[in-house]
Coordinates of C-alpha atoms in Angstrom, one line a residue:
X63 CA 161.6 159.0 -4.4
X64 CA 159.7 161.8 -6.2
X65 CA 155.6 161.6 -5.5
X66 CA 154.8 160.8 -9.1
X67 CA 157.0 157.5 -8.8
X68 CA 154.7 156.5 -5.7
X69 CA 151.3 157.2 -7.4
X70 CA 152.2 155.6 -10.4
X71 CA 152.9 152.4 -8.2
X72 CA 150.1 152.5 -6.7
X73 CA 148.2 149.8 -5.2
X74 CA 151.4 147.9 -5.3
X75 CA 153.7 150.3 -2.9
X76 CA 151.4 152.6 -0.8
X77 CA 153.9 154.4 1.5
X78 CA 157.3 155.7 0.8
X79 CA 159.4 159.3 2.0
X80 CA 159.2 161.8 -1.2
X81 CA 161.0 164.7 -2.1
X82 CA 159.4 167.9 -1.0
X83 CA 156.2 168.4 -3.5
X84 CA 154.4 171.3 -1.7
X85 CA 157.4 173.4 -0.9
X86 CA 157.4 175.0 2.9
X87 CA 154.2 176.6 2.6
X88 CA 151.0 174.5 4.0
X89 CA 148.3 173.8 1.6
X90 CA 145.3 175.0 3.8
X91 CA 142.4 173.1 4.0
X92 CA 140.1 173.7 0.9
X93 CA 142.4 175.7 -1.1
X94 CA 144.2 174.5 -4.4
X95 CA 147.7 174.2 -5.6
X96 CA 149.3 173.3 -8.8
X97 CA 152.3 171.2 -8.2
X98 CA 155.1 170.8 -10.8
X99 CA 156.7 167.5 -9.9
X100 CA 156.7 165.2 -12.8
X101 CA 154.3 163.0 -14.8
X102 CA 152.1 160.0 -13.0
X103 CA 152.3 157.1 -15.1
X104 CA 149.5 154.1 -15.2
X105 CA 148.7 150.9 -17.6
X106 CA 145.6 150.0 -18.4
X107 CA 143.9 148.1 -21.2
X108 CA 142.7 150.7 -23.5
X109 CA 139.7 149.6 -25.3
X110 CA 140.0 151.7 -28.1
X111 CA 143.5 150.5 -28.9
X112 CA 142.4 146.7 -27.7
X113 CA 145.3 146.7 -26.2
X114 CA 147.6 147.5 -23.1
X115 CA 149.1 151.0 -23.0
X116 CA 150.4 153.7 -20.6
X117 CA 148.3 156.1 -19.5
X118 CA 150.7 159.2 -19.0
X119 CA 149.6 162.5 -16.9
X120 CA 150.9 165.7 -17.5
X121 CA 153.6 167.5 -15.6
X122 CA 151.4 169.5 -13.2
X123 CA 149.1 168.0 -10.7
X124 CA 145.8 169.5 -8.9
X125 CA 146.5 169.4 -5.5
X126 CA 143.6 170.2 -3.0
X127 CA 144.6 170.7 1.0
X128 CA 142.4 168.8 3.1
X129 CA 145.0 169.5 6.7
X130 CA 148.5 170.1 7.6
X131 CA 149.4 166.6 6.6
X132 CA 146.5 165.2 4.3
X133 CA 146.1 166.2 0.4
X134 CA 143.8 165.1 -2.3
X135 CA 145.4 164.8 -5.8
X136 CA 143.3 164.6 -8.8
X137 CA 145.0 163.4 -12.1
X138 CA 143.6 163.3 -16.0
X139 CA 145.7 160.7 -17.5
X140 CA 145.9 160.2 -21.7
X141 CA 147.0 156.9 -23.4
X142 CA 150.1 157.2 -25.3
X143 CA 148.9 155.8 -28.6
X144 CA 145.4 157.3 -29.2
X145 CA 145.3 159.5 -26.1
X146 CA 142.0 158.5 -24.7
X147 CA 141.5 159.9 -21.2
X148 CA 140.7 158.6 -18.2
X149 CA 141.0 160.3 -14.4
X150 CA 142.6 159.1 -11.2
X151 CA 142.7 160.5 -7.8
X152 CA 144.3 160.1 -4.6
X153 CA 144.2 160.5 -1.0
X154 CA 147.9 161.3 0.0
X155 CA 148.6 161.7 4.2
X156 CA 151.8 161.8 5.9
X157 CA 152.9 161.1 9.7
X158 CA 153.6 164.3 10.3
X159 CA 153.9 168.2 8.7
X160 CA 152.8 167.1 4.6
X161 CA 154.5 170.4 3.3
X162 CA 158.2 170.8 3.6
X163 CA 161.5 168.5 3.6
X164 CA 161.0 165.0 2.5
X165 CA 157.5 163.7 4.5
X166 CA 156.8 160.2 4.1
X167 CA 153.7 159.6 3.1
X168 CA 151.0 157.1 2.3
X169 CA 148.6 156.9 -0.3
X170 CA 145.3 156.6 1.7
X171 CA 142.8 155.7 -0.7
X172 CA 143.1 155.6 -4.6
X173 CA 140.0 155.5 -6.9
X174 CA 139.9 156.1 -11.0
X175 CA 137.3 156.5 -13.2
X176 CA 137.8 154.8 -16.8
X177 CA 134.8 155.7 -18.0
X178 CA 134.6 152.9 -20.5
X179 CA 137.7 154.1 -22.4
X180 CA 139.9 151.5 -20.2
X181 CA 140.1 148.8 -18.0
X182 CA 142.7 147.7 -15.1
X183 CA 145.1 145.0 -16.8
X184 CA 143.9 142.8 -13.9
X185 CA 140.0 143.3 -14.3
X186 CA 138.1 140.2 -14.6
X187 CA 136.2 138.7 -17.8
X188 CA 133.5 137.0 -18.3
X189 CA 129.8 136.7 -17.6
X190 CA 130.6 137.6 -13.6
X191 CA 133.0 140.7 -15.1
X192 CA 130.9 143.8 -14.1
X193 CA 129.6 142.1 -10.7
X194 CA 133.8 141.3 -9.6
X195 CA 133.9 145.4 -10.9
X196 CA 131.3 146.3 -8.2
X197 CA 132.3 144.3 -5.8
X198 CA 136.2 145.5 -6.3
X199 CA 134.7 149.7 -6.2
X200 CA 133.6 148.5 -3.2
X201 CA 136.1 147.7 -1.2
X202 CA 138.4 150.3 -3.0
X203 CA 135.5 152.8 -0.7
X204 CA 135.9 151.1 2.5
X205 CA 132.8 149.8 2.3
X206 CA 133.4 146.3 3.3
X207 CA 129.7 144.2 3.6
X208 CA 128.9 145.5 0.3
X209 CA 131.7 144.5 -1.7
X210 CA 130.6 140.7 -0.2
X211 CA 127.5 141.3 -1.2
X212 CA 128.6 141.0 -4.7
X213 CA 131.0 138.0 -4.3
X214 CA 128.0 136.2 -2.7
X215 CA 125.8 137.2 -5.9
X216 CA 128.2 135.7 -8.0
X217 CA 128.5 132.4 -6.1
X218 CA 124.5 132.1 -6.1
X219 CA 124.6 132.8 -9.8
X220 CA 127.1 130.4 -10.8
X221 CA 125.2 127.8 -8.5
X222 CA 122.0 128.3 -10.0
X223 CA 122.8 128.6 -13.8
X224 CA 125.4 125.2 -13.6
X225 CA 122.5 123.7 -11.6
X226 CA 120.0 124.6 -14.9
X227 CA 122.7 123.5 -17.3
X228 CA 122.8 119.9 -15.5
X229 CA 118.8 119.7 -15.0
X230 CA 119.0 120.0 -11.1
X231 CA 115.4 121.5 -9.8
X232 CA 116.7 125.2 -8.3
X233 CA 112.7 125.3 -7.4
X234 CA 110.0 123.2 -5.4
X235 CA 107.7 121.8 -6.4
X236 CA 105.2 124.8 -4.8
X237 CA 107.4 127.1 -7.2
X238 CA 109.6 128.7 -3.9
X239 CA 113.4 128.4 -4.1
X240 CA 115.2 124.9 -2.6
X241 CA 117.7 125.4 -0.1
X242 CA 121.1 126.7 -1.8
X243 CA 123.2 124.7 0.5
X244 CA 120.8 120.9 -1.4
X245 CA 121.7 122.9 -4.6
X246 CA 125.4 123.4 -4.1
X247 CA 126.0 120.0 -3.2
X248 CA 124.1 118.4 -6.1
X249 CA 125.5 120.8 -8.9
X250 CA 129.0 120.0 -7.0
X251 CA 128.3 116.3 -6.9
X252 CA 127.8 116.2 -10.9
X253 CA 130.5 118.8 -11.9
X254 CA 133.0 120.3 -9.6
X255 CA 132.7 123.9 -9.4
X256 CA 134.1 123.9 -5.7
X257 CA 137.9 124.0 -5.3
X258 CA 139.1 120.8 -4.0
X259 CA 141.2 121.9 -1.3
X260 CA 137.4 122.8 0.5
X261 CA 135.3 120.4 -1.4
X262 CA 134.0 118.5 1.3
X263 CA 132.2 121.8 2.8
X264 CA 131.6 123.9 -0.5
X265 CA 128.6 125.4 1.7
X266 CA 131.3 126.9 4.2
X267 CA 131.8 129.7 1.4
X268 CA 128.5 130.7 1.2
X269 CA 128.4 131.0 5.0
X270 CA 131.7 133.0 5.2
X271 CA 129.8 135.3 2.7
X272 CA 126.7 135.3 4.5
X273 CA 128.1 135.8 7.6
X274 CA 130.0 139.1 7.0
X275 CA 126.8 140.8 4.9
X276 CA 124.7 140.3 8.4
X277 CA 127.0 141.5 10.4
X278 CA 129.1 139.1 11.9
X279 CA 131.6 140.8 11.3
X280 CA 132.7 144.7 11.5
X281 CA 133.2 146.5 8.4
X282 CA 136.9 146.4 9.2
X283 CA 136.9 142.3 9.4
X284 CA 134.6 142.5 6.1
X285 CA 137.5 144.7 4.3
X286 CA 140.4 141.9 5.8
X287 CA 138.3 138.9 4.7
X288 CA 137.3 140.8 1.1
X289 CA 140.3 139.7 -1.2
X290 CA 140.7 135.9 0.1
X291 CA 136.8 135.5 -0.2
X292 CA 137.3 137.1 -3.5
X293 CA 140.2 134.9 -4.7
X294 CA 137.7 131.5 -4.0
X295 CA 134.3 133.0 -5.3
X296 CA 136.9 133.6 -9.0
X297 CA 138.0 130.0 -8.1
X298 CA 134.9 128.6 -8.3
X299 CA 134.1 130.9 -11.2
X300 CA 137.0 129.4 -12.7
X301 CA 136.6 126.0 -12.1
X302 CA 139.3 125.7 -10.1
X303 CA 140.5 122.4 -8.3
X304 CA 143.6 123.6 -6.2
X305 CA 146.4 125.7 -6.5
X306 CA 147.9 128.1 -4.4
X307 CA 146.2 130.9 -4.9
X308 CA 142.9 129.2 -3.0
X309 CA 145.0 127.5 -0.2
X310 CA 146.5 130.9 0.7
X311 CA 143.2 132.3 0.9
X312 CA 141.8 129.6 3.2
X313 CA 144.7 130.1 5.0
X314 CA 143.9 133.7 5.6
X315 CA 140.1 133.3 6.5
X316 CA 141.6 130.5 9.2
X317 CA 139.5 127.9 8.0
X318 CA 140.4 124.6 9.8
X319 CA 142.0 123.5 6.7
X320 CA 143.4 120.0 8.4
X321 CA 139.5 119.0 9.4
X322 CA 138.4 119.6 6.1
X323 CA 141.2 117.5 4.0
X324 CA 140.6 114.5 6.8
X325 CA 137.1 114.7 5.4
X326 CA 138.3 114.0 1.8
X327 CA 140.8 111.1 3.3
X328 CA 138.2 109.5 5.2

């Protein structure tokens, strides 16, 4: 595999052996290289089109040497149709030696920056749209209690304004917030925002979330836990009563998934 068939995959296939890219000659630390390996190729939604298209880079790429087996590669990639341009960059390491005969590599970290010419094929819509965007940049920088800091913003926000659509009091009558967990449970009880498969302890979300932001977890348990708590804050966003998607991801956070559906029996 040539390296610009692995970026362009990327986040789906992260690690892969390449033909040589760098030649035999190390790329020192803080010193650039152009590398003539091929064209890096990316679809994205281009807004100015208002439609999906391939983002296409040109042949050479900007290398910059970070170690004798880490690079950084920065790439300006140009939709096809109207040639709007957007930037990508990547964090490529290898196990051993990154310069000579075939290393295999991974790609580390990978980060873009559409400035408002594109969006990921994948990106959310809707009112919750540019908080799922924060919380996703988040995570995409290792920085695991503040990407779940956004998911629980969006659970509290979809709670609150369902609750104001139905009439339910979100406030005391001394004007101070009532508890979120009385909230949850009366906006559930009228209109089920919770996915069924965890209806019976819809508050168990919003102590997962809760949990991880004040620290009951490490920031590498916060990144592990990020997509599943991600895939049931969207569900409830969604509406969602049960599919696969959310029994996978109570699967992963190793909910007790067998208490919770005797609950709904009993």
């Amino acid at each position: 595999m040539r390296l610009p068939e692995l970026l362009s995959r990327v986040p789906v296939t992260t690690t892969a052996q390449v033909e040589s890219f760098l030649g035999s000659a190390e790329l020192k630390w803080g010193k650039h290289r152009r590398i003539k390996v091929g064209k890096v190729f990316h679809n994205f939604l281009c807004l100015r089109c208002g439609d999906q298209r391939t983002f296409v880079s040109g042949d050479e790429l900007d290398c910059l040497g970070l170690g004798d087996d880490q690079v950084s590669i920065d790439v300006t990639l140009r939709c096809t149709e109207c040639e709007a341009s957007v930037e990508a960059w990547f964090l490529v390491a290898s196990d051993g030696p990154i310069a000579g005969q075939s290393p295999h590599v991974k790609v580390e970290r990978y980060t873009e920056n559409l400035r408002d010419r594109a969006e990921r094929i994948d990106a959310a819509s809707g009112p919750f749209a540019d908080l799922v965007k924060r919380a996703q940049l988040a995570y995409e920088n290792d920085l695991g209690a503040g990407a779940v800091i956004y998911l629980r913003k969006i659970f509290e926000k979809v709670t609150w304004e369902v609750a104001e659509i139905l009439n339910i009091a979100v406030k005391k009558a001394n004007g101070n917030p009532r508890p979120f967990a009385v909230v949850l449970e009366e906006v559930n009880g009228i209109r089920n925002i919770i996915p069924q498969r965890f209806s019976s302890d819809g508050y168990q979300l919003f102590r997962e979330l809760s949990g991880i932001i004040h620290g009951d977890s490490t920031e590498a348990e916060a990144l592990q836990k990020f997509k599943p708590c991600l895939q049931l804050v969207l569900g409830v966003v969604n509406e969602v009563r049960q599919d696969n998607v959310v029994a996978q991801a109570i699967e992963e956070l190793g909910w007790n998934v067998d208490v919770v559906e005797e609950e709904v029996s009993s």
